[in-house]
Coordinates of C-alpha atoms in Angstrom, one line a residue:
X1 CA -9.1 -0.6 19.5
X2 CA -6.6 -1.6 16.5
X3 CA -5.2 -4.7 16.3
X4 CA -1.8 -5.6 17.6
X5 CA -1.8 -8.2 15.3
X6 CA -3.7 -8.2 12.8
X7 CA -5.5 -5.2 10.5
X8 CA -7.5 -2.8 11.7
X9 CA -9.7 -2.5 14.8
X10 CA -11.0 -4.7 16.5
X11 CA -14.0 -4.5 16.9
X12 CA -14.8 -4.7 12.7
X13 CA -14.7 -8.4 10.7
X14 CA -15.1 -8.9 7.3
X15 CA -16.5 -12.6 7.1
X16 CA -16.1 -14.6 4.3
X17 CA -19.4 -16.1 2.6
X18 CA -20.1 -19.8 2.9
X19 CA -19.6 -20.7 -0.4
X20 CA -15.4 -19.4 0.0
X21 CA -14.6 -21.8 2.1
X22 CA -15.4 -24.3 -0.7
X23 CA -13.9 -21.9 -3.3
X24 CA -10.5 -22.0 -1.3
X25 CA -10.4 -25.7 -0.4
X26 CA -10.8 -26.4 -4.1
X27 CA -8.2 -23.9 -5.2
X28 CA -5.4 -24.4 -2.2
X29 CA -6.7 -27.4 0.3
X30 CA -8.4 -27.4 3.4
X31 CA -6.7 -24.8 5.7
X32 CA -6.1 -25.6 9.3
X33 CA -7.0 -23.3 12.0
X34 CA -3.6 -21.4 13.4
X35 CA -3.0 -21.4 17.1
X36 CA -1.7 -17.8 17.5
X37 CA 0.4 -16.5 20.5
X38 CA -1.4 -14.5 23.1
X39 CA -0.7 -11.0 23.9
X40 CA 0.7 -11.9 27.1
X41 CA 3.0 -14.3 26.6
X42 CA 4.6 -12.1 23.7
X43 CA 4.8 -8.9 26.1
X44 CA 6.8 -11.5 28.3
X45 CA 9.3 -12.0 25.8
X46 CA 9.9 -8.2 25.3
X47 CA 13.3 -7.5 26.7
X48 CA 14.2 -4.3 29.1
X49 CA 15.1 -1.8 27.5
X50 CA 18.3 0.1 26.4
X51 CA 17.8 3.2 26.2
X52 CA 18.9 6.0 29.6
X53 CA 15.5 7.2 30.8
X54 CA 13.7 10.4 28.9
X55 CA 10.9 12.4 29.4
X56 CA 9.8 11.8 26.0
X57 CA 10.2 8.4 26.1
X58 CA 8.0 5.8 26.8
X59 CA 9.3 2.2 27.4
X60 CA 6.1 0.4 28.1
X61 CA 6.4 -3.3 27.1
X62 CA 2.1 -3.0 25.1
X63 CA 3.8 0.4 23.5
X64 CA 7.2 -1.8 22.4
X65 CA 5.0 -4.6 21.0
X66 CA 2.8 -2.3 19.0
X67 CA 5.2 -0.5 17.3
X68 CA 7.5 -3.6 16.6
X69 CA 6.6 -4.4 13.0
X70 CA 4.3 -3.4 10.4
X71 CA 1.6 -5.3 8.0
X72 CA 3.9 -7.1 5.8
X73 CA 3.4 -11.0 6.2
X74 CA 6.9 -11.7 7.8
X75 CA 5.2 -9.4 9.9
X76 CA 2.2 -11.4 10.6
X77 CA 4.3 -14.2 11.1
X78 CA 6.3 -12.9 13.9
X79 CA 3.2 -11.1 16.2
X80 CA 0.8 -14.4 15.5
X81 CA 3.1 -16.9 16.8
X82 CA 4.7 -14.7 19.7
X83 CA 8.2 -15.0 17.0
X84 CA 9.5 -11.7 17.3
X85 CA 13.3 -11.0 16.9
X86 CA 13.6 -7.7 17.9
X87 CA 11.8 -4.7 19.7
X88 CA 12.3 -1.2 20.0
X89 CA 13.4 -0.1 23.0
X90 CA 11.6 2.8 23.3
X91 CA 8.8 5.1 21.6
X92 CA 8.1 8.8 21.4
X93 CA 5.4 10.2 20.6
X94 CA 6.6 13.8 19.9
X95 CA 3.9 16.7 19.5
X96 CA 6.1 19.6 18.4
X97 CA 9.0 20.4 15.6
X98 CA 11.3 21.2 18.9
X99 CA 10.3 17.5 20.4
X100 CA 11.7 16.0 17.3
X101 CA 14.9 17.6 17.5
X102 CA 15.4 16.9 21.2
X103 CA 14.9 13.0 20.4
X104 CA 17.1 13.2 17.3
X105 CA 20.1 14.4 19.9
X106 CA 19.3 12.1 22.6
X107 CA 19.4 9.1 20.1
X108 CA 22.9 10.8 19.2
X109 CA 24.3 11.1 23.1
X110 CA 22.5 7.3 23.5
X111 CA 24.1 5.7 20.5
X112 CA 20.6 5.1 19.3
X113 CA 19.0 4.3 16.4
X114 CA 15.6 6.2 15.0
X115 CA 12.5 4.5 13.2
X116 CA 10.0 7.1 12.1
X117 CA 6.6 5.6 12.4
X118 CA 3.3 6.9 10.7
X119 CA 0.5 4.3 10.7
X120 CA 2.6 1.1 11.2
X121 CA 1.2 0.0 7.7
X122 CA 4.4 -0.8 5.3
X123 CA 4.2 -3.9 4.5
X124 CA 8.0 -4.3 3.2
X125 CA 9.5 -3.8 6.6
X126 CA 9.7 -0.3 6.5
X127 CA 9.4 0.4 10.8
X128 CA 11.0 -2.9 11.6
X129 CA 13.5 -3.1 14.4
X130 CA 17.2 -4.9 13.2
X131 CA 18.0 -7.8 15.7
X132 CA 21.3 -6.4 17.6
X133 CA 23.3 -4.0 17.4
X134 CA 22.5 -0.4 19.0
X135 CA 19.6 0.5 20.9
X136 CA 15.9 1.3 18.6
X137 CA 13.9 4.3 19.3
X138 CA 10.6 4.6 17.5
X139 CA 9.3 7.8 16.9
X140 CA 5.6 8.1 16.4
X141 CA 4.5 11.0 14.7
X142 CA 0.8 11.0 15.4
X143 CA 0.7 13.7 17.3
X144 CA 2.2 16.1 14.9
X145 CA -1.0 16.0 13.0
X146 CA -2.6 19.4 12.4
X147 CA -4.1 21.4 9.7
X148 CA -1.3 24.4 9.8
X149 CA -1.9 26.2 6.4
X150 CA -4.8 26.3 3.9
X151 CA -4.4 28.6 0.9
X152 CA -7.6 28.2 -1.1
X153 CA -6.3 30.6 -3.9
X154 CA -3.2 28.4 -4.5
X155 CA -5.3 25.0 -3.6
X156 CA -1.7 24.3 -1.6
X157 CA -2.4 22.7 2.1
X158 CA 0.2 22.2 4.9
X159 CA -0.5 19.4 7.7
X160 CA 2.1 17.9 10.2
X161 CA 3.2 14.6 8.7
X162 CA 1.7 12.2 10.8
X163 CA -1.8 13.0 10.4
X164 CA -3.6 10.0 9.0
X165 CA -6.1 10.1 5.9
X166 CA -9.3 9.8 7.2
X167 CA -8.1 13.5 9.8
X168 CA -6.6 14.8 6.1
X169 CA -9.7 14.4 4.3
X170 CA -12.1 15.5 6.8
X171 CA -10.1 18.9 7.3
X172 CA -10.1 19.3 3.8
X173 CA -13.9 18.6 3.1
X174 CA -14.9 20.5 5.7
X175 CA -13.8 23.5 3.2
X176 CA -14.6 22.1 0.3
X177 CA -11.4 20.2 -1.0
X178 CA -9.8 17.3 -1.2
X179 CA -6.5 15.2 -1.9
X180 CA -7.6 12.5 -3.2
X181 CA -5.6 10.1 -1.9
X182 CA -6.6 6.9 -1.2
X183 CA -4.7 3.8 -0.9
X184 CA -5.8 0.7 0.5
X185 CA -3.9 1.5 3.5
X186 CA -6.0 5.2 3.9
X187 CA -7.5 4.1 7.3
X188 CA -4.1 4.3 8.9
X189 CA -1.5 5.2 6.7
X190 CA -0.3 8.9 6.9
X191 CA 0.9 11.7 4.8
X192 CA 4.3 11.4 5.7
X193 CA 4.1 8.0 5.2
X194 CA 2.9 8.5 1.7
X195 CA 5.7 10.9 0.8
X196 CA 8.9 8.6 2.0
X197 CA 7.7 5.4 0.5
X198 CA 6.0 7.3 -3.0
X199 CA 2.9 5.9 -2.2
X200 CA 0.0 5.8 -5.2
X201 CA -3.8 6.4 -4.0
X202 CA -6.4 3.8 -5.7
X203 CA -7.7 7.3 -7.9
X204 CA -4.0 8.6 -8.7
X205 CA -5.0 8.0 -12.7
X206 CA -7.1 11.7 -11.5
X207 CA -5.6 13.1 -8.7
X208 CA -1.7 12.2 -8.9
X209 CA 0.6 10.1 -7.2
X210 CA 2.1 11.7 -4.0
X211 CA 5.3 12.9 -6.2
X212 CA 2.2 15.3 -7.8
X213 CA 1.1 16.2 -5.1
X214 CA 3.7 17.0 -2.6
X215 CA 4.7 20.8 -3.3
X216 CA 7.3 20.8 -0.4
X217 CA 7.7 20.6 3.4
X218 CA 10.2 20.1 6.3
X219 CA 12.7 17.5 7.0
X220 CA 14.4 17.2 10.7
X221 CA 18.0 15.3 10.3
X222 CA 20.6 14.7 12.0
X223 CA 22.6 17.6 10.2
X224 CA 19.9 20.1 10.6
X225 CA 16.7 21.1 8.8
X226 CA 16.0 20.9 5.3
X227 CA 13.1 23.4 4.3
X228 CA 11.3 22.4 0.9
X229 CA 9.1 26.1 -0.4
X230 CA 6.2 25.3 -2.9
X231 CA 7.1 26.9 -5.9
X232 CA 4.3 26.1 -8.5
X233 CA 7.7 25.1 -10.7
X234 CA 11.2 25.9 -10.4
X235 CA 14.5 25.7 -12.4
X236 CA 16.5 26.7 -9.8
X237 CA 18.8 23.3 -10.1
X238 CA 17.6 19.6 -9.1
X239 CA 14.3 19.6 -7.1
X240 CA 15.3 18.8 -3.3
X241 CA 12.0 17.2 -2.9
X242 CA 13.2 14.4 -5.2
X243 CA 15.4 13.4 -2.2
X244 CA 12.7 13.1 0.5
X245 CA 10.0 11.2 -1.9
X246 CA 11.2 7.7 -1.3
X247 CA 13.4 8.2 1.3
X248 CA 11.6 6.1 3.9
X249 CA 13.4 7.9 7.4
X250 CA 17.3 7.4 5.8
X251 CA 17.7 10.8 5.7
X252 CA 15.8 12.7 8.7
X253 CA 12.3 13.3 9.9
X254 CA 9.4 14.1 7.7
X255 CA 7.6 16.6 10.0
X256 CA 5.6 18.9 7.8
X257 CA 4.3 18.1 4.2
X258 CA 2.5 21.2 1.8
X259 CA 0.3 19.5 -1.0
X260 CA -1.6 20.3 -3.4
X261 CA -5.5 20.2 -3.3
X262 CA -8.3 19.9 -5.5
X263 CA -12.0 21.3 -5.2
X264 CA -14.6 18.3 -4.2
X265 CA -15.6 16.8 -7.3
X266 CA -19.5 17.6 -8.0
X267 CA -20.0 14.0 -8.8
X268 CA -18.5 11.0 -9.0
X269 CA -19.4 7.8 -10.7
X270 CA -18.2 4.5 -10.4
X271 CA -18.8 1.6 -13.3
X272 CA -18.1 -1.7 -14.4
X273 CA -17.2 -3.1 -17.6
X274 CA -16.6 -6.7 -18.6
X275 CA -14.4 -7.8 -21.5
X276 CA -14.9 -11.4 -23.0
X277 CA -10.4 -11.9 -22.5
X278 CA -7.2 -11.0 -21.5
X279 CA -6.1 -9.9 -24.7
X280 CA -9.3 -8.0 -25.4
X281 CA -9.0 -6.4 -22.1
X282 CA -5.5 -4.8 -22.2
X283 CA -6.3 -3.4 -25.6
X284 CA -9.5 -1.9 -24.5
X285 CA -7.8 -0.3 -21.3
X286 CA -5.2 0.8 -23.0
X287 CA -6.9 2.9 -25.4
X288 CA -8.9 4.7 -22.1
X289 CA -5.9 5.6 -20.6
X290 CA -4.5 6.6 -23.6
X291 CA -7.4 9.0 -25.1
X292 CA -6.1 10.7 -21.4
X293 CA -10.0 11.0 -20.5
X294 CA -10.7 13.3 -17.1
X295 CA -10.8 9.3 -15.1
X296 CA -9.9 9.0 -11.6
X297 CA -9.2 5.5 -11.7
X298 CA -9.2 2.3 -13.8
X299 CA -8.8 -1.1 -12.6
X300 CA -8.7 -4.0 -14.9
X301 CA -8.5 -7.9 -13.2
X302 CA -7.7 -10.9 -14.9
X303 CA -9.9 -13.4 -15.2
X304 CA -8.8 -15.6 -12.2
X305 CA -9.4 -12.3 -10.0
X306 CA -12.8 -11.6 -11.9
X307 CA -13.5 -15.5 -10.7
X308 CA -12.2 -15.3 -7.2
X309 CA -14.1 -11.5 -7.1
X310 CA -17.3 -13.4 -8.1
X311 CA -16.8 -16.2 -5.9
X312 CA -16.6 -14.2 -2.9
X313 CA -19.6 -11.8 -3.5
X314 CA -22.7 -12.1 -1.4
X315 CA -25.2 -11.2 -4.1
X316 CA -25.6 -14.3 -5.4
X317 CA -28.9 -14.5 -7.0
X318 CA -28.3 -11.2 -9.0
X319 CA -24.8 -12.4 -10.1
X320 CA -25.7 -16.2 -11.1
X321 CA -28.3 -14.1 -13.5
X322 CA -25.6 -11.7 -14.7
X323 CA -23.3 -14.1 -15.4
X324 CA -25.7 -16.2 -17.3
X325 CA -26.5 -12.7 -19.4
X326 CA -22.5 -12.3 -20.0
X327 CA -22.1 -15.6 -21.3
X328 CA -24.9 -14.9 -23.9
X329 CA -23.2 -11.7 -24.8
X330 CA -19.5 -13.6 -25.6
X331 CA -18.3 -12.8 -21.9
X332 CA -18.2 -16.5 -20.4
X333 CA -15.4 -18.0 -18.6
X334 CA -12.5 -16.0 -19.7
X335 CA -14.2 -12.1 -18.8
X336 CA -12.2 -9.9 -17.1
X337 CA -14.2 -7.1 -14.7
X338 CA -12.8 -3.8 -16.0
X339 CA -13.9 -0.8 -13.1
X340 CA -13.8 3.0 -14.5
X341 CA -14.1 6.0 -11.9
X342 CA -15.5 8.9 -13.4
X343 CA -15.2 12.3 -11.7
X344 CA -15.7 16.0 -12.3
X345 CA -19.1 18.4 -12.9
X346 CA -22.1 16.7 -14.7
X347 CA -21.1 17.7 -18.3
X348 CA -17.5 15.9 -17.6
X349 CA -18.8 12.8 -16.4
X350 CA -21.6 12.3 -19.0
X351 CA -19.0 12.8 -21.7
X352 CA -16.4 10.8 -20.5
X353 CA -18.4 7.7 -19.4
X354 CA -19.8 8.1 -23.4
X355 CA -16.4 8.1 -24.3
X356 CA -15.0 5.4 -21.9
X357 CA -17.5 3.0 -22.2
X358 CA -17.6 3.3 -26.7
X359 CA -14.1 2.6 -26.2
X360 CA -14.8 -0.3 -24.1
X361 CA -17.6 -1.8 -26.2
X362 CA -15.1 -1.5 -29.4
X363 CA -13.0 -3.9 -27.9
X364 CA -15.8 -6.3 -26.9
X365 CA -17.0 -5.2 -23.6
X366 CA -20.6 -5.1 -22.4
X367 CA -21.1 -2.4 -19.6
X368 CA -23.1 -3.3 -16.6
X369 CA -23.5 -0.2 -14.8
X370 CA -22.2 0.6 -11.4
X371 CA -23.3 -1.9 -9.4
X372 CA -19.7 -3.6 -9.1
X373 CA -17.9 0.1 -8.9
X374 CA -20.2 0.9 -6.1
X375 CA -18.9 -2.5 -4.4
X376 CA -15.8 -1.5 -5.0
X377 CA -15.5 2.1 -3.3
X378 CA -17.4 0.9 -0.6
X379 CA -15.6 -2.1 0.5
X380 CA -12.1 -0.7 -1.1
X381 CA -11.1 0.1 2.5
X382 CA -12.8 -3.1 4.3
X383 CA -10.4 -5.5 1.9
X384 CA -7.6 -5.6 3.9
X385 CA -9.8 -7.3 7.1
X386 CA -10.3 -10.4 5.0
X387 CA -6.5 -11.1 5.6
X388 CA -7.8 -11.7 9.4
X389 CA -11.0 -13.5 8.3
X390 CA -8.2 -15.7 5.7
X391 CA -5.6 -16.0 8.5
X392 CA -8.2 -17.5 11.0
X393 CA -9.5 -20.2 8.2
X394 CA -5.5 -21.4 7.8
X395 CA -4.7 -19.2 4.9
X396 CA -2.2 -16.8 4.3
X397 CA -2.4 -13.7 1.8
X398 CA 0.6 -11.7 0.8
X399 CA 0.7 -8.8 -2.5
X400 CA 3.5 -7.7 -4.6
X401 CA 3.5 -5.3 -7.2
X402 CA 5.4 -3.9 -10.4
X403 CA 5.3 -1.4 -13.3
X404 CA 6.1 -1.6 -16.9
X405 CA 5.3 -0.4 -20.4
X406 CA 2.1 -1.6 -22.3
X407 CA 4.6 -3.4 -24.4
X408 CA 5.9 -5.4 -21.6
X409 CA 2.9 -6.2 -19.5
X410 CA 1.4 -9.2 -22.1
X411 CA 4.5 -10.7 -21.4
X412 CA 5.4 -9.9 -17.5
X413 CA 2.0 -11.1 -15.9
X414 CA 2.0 -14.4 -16.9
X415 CA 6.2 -14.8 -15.8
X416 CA 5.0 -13.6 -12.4
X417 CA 2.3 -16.0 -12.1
X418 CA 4.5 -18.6 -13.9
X419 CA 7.3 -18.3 -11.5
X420 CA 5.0 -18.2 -8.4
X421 CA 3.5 -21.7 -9.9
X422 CA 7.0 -23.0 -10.1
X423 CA 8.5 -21.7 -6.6
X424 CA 5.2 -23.8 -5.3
X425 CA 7.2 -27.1 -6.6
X426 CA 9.7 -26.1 -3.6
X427 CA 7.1 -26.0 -0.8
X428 CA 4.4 -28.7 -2.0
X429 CA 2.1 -26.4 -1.5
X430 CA -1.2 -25.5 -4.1
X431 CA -0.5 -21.9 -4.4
X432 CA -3.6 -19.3 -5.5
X433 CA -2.7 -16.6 -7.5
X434 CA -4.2 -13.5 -9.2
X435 CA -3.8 -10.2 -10.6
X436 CA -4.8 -6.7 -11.6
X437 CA -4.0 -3.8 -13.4
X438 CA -4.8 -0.7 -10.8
X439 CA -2.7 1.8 -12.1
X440 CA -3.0 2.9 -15.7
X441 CA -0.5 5.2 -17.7
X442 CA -0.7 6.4 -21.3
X443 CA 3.0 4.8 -21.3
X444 CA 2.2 1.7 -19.3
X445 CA 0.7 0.5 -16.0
X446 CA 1.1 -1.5 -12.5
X447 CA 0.7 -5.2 -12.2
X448 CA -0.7 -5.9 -8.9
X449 CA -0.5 -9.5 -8.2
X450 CA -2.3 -11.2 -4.5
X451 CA -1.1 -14.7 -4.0
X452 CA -2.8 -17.0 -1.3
X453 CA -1.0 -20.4 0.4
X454 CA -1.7 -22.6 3.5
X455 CA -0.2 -21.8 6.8
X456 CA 2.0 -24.3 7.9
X457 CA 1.9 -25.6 11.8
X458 CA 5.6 -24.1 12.1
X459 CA 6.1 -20.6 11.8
X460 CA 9.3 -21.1 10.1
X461 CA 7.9 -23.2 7.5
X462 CA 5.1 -20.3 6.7
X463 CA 7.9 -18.0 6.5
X464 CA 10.1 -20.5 4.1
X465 CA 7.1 -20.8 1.9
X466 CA 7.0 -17.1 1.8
X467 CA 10.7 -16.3 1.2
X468 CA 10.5 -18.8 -2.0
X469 CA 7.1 -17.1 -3.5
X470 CA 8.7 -13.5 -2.8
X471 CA 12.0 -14.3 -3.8
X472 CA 10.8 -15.9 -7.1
X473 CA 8.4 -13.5 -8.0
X474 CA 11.2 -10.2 -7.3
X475 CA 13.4 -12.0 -9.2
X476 CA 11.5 -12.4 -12.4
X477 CA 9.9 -8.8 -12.0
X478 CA 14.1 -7.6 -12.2
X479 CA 15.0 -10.2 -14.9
X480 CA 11.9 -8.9 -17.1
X481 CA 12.6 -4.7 -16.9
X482 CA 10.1 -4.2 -14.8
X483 CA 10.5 -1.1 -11.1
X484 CA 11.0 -3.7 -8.5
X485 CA 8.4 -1.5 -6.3
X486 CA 5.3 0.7 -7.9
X487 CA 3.7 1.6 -4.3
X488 CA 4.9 -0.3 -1.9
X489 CA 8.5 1.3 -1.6
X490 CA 11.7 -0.4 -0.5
X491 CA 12.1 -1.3 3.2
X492 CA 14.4 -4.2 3.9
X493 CA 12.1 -6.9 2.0
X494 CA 13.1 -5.7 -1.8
X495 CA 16.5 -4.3 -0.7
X496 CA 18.5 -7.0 -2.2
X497 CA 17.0 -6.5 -6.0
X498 CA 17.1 -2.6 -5.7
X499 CA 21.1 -2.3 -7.7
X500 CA 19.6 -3.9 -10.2
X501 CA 17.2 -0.8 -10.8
X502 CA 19.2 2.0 -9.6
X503 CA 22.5 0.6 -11.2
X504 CA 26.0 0.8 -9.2
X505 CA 26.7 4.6 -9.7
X506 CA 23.0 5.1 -8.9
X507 CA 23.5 3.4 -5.0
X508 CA 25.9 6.0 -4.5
X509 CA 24.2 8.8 -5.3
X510 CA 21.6 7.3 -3.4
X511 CA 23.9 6.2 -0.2
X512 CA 25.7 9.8 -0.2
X513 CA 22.7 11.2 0.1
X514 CA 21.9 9.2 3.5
X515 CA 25.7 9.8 4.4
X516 CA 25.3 13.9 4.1
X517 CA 22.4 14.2 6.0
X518 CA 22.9 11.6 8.5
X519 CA 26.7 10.7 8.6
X520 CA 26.4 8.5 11.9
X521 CA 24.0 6.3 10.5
X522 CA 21.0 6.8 13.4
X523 CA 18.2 6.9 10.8
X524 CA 16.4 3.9 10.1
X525 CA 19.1 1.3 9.8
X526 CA 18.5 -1.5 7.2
X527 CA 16.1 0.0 5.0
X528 CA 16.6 1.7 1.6
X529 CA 20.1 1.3 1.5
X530 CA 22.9 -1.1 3.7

């Protein structure tokens, strides 16, 4: 069974080796052991609910709590230590377009408010409930999941937008396709979910973000439904779909979703690549990106994330002998791990990998085959358990991520890590931080930055810790022309530094677009927009 609070099921772990412990004491302290709230005493703090009876709605206390926030760390927070300032009062778990319509007028007759939920994975707040004010209905689309259309001519695909990706990609395989989207979250995360918050898969450098692949699709709102066709390209004025990418349930209910598909690659290869430095590094993947190779994906870690990657591997014997190898070969202390995905028929991927890793060795790298891609893929998806292995040793684990131009990025990593090292100061706290690049353009790339810190004994004090860190790190990311968000979207958690992106006329635009479809405000309250 999933979590309630935590990541993922519960019947999977994703121990840390022996030698972390050690690794994190050094870098942050000793962390102590939380004592978390059990289930039971927070379902006796969920409230009765507000809503008149439905026959659609469910308000089961277990359903409440497990729909009452997401995976972002004020998240955590509030489901570990029983904290939890609000519940919906209600969810839905609607299995037909007619269903969502029904609920979207009884939230209008009830004075309600509507959160659309897809896998409960945001982790900026996205399906959060506001304390007060009018009564919170949470509609889960998971049972709006099937396979409706497959046109294998046109490689185009139509689902309902709550199935998840592991359903998606099993349709799709099963006739010889793919999407190809796969973000961290993939487990549980959902294709509606992917197209409101412009989510980017782990292999977007080959397949696209969502924005490439979403040809169109149906929106429920409070006005009426928006249909989306999937013209191969259209001038026919601006493209509607521009509205419902990043939306994040402000303007209706994402209910159906056409994308576009690609044949199963006929092989795929995974390989790693270490650079002696930074500076080395950037140049090197830079130039891959730029020679706009067939890759699927190219991640390129500094070298405190190549350490801590190192540190918590479990093939030790093999990797004490690598590393003794690299340092002979000028990659010692300062090597950066630099992962390629290569994808396509057997003629593409020889060539490219020739081509890819010649670039790489002009700039000073030494390949090392696929062992580390290979560790990659397979644990790409098993990553986010450590948060529950970290959590359980004392430690919390929160991300935040940006995109900028290659110009820009020698200069923006190193403020975010610097202002994250100072905001420490304010909690006297040893704060752990680290970076990658995981999404590569030819005109710049994504800084993806994980920062690790003690938990406090007083959830307050874990959350003031947090708030500094966050707020420090958004606040350089705006002050240094960099998107505030590259995957992660908006929610309520980077609200407050979204005007300085979109500018004061661009709020508007943004707001009357919310206003038009949803003029009494029912949708989603508190995120995207005030």
């Amino acid at each position: 069974m999933r979590r309630w609070n935590g990541w993922g099921d519960d019947t999977i772990t994703y121990p840390l080796p022996a030698i972390a412990s050690g690794f994190l004491g050094s870098a942050v302290g000793a962390g102590t052991p939380p004592v978390d709230a059990a289930l039971d005493q927070v379902l006796a703090g969920v409230p009765a609910s507000r809503l008149p009876a439905h026959p659609l709605v469910s308000t089961d206390p277990l359903e409440r709590v497990r729909h009452a926030r997401g995976q972002s760390l004020p998240d955590w927070v509030a489901m570990r230590s029983g904290r939890v300032p609000a519940f919906p009062d209600g969810v839905s778990y609607p299995t037909t377009q007619d269903d969502v319509r029904e609920l979207i007028a009884f939230a209008r007759s009830a004075d309600a408010r509507l959160i659309p939920y897809g896998g409960g994975t945001s982790v900026v707040g996205h399906v959060n409930a506001e304390p007060g004010g009018a009564p919170v209905l949470t509609v889960d689309l998971s049972r709006i999941s099937q396979l409706l259309r497959l046109d294998g001519a046109s490689q185009l695909a139509t689902f309902g937008a709550g199935i998840s990706g592991p359903d998606l990609e099993a349709q799709l395989r099963a006739r010889g396709f793919t999407l190809g989207h796969f973000p961290q979250s993939f487990e549980y995360s959902t294709l509606g979910g992917w197209v409101v918050t412009r989510s980017s898969g782990q292999q977007s450098l080959g397949y696209g973000r969502i924005e490439q692949l979403f040809a169109g699709g149906r929106v429920l709102t409070p006005e009426g439904t928006l249909d989306l066709p999937s013209f191969p390209a259209s001038a026919a004025g601006p493209d509607l779909r521009e509205a419902v990418l990043g939306s994040e349930g402000r303007m209706g209910i994402l209910t159906e979703a056409s994308v576009r598909v690609t044949p199963l690659p006929e092989r795929e290869e995974f390989h790693g690549v270490f650079f002696p430095d930074w500076g080395r590094a950037i140049e090197g993947a830079r130039e891959v990106v730029q020679s706009r190779l067939p890759l699927s994906m190219l991640r390129l870690s500094t070298p405190v994330e190549t350490e801590t990657t190192i540190a918590l591997a479990r093939h030790k014997r093999f990797i004490g002998a690598l590393e003794t190898l690299l340092s002979a070969l000028g990659a010692g202390s300062e090597k950066c791990l630099f992962i390629l995905g290569f994808h396509g028929n057997d003629s593409v991927v020889r060539a490219s990998r020739k081509e890819a890793i010649g670039i790489g060795r002009k700039h000073g790298g030494v390949h090392v085959g696929q062992l580390f891609g290979r560790l990659w893929h397979k644990n790409r998806f098993r990553m986010p358990y450590l948060r529950n292995s970290l959590w359980e040793l004392g430690y919390a684990v929160d991300t935040l991520e940006t995109a900028t131009t290659w110009a820009n990025v020698p200069a923006m990593l190193p403020s975010i890590h610097d202002s994250l090292s100072l905001a420490r100061a304010g909690i006297d706290e040893k704060v752990h931080v680290f970076s990658h690049l995981s999404h590569c353009y030819p005109t710049g790339s994504s800084i993806y930055t994980t920062y690790l810190f003690r938990i406090a004994r007083d959830p307050e004090e874990t959350l003031h810790r947090w708030r500094l860190l966050k707020s420090a790190a958004s606040n350089t990311i705006v002050a240094n022309g960099g998107t505030i968000s590259h995957q992660h979207g908006v929610g309520a958690d980077h609200l407050p530094y979204l005007r300085a992106e979109k500018g004061d006329l661009g709020m508007k635009l943004i707001t009357g677009l919310c206003r038009e479809l949803d003029p009494r405000g029912l949708m989603n309250p508190g995120k995207l927009v005030d």
